[in-house]
PDB file of C-alpha atoms in Angstrom:
ATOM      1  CA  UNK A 211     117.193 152.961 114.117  1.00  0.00           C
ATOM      2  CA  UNK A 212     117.512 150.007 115.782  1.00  0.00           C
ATOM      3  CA  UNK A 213     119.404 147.091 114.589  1.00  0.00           C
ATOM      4  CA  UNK A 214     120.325 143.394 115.283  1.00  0.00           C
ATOM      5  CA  UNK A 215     123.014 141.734 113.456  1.00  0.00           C
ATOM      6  CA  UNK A 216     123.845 138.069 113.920  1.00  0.00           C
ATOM      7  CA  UNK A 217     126.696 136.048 112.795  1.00  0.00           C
ATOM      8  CA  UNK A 218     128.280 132.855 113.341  1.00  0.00           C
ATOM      9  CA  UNK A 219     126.282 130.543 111.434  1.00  0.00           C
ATOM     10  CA  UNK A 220     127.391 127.977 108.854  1.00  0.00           C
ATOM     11  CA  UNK A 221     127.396 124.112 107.963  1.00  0.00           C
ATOM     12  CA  UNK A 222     128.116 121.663 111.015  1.00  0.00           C
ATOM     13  CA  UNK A 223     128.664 118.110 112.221  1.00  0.00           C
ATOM     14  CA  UNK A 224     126.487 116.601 114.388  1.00  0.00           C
ATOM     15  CA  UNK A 225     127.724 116.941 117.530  1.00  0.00           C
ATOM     16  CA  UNK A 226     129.899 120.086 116.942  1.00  0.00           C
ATOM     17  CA  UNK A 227     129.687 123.053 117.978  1.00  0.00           C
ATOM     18  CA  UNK A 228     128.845 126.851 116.726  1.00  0.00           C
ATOM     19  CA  UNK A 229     128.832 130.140 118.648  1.00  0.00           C
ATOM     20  CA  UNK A 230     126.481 132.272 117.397  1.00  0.00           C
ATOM     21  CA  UNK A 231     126.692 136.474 117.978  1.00  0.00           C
ATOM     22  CA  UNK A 232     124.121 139.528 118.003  1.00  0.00           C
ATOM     23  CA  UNK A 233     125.148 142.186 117.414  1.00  0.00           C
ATOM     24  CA  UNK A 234     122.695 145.370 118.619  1.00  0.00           C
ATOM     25  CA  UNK A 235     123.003 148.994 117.311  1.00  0.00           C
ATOM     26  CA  UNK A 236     120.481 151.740 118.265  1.00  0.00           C
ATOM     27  CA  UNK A 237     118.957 151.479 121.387  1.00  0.00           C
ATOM     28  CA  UNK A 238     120.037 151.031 125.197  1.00  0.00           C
ATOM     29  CA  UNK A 239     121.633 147.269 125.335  1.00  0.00           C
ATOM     30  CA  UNK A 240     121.340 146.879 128.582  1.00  0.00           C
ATOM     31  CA  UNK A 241     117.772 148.321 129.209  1.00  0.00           C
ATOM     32  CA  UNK A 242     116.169 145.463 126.758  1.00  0.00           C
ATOM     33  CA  UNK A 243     116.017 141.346 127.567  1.00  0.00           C
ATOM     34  CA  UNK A 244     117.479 139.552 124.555  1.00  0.00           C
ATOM     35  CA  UNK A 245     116.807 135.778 122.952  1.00  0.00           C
ATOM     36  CA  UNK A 246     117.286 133.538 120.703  1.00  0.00           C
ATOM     37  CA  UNK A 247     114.362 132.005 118.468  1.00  0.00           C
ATOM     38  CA  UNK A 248     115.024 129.433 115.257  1.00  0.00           C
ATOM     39  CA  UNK A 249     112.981 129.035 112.233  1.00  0.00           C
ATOM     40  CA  UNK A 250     112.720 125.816 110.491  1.00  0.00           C
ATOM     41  CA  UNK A 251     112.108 125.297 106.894  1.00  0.00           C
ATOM     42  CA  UNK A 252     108.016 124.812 106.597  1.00  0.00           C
ATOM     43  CA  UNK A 253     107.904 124.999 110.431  1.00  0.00           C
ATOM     44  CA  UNK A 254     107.080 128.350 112.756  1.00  0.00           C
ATOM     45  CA  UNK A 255     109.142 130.195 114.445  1.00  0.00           C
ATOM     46  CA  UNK A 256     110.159 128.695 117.849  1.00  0.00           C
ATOM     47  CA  UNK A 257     111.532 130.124 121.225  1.00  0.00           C
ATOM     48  CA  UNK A 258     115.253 128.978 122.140  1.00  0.00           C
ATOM     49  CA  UNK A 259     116.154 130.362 125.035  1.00  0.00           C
ATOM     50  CA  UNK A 260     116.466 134.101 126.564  1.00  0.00           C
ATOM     51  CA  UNK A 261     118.606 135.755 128.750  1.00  0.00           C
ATOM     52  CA  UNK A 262     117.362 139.049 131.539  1.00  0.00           C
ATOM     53  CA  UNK A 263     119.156 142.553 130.725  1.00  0.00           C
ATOM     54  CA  UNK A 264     121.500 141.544 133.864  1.00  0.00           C
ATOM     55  CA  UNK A 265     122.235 138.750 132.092  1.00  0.00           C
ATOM     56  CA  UNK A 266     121.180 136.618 135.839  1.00  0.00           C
ATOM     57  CA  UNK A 267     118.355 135.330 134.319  1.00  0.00           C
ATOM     58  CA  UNK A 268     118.016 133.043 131.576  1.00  0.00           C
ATOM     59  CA  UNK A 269     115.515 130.565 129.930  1.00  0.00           C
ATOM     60  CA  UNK A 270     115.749 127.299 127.466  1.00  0.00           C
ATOM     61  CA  UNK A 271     113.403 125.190 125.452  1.00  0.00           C
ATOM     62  CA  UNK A 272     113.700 121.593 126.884  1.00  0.00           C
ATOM     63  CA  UNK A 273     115.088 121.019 123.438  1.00  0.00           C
ATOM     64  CA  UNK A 274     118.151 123.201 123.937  1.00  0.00           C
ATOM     65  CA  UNK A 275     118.533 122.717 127.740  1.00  0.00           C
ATOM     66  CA  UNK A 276     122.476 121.335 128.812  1.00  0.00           C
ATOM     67  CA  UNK A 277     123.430 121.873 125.385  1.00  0.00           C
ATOM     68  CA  UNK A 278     123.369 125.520 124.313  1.00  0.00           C
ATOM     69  CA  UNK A 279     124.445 128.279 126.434  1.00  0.00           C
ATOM     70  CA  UNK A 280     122.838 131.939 126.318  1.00  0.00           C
ATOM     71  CA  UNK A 281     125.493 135.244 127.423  1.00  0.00           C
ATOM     72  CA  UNK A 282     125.600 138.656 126.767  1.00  0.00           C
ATOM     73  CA  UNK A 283     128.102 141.457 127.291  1.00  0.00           C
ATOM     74  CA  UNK A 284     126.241 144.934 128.026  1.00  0.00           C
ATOM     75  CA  UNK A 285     129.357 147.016 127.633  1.00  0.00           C
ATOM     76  CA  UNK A 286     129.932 145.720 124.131  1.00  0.00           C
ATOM     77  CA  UNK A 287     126.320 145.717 123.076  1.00  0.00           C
ATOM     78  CA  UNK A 288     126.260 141.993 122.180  1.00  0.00           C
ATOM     79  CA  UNK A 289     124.283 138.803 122.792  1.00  0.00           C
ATOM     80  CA  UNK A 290     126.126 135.366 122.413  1.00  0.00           C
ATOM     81  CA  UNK A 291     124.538 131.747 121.878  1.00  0.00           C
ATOM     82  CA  UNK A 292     126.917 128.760 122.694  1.00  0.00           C
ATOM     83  CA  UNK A 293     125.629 125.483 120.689  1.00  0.00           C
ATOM     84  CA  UNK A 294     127.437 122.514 121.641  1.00  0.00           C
ATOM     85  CA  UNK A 295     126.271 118.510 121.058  1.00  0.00           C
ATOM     86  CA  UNK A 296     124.389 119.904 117.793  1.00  0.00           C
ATOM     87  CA  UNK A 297     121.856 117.693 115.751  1.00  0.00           C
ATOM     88  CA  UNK A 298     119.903 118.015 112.849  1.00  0.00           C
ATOM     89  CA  UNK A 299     116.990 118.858 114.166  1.00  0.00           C
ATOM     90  CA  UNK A 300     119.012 122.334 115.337  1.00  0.00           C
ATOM     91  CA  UNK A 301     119.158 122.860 111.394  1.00  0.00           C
ATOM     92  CA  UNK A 302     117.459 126.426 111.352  1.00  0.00           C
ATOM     93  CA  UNK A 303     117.653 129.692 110.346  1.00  0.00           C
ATOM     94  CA  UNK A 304     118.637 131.715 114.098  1.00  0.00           C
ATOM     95  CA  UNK A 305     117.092 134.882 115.029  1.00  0.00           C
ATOM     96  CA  UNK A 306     117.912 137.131 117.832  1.00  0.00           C
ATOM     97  CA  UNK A 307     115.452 139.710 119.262  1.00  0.00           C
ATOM     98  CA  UNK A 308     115.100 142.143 121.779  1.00  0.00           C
ATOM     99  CA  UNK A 309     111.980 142.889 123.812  1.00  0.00           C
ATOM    100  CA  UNK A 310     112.026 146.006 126.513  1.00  0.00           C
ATOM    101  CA  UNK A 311     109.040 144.549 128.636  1.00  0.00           C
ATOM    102  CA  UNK A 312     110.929 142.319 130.699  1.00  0.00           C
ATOM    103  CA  UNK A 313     108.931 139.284 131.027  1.00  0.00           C
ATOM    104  CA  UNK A 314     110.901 136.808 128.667  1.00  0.00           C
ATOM    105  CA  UNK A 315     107.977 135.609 126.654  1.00  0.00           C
ATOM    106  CA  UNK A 316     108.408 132.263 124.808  1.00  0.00           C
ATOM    107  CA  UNK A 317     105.935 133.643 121.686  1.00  0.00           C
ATOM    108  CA  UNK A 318     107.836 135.278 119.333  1.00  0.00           C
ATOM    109  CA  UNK A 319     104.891 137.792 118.224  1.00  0.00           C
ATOM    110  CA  UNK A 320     105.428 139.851 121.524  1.00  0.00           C
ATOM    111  CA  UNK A 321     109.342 140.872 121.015  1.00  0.00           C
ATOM    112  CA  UNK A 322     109.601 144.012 119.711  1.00  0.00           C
ATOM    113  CA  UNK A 323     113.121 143.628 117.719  1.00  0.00           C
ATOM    114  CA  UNK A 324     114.686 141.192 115.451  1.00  0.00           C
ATOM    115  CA  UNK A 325     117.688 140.629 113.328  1.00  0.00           C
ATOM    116  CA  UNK A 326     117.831 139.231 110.043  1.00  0.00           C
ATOM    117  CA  UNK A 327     118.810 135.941 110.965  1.00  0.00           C
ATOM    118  CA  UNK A 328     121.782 133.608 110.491  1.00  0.00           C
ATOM    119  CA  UNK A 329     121.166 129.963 108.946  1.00  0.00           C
ATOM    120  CA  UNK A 330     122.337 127.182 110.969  1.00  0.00           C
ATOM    121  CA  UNK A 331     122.749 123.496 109.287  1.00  0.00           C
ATOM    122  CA  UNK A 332     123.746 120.163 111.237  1.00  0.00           C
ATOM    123  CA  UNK A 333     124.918 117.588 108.722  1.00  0.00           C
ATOM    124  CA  UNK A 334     124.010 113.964 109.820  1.00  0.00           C
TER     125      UNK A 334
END
């Protein structure tokens, strides 16, 4: 059974910072691409950024780019997001998913894995 566990949320500043984790249980970490979507309240789910089972290739919405940083570490089965400069607008419930197909999509329908999520707020 596969399973995605994030952490790391909580209440934030704007301009702080928050490292968010994923952790991944039941399948082959290293064989599956991993991102990061958010979910707004009354909004739909949106594409963050992603990061290639190598972990050499990695992707960002323009809204994210220069200030959040996607890792992962393959030996200890776990995907990392890096939010620095943080504004409201990042206030979101995160979501980390897994997709084997490796072709990064940006639409959230075509991952095949998600966690439960992990609320994120920025404070004004």
């Amino acid at each position: 059974q596969v399973q995605l566990v994030e952490s790391g949320g909580g209440l934030v500043q704007a301009g702080g910072s928050l490292r968010l984790s994923c952790a991944a249980s039941g399948l082959t970490f290293s064989m599956y691409d991993m991102g990061w979507f958010r979910q707004a309240p009354g909004k739909e789910r949106e594409f963050v950024t992603s990061i290639s089972r190598s972990g050499r290739g990695t992707n960002y919405a323009d809204s994210v780019k220069g200030r959040f940083t996607i890792s992962r570490d393959n030996a200890g089965n776990t995907m990392y997001l890096q939010m620095s400069s943080l504004k409201p607008e990042d206030t979101a419930v995160y979501y980390c998913a897994a997709i084997r197909s490796g072709r990064l999509p940006v639409v959230p329908g075509l991952w095949d894995y998600w966690g439960q999520g992990t609320q994120v707020t920025v404070s004004s």
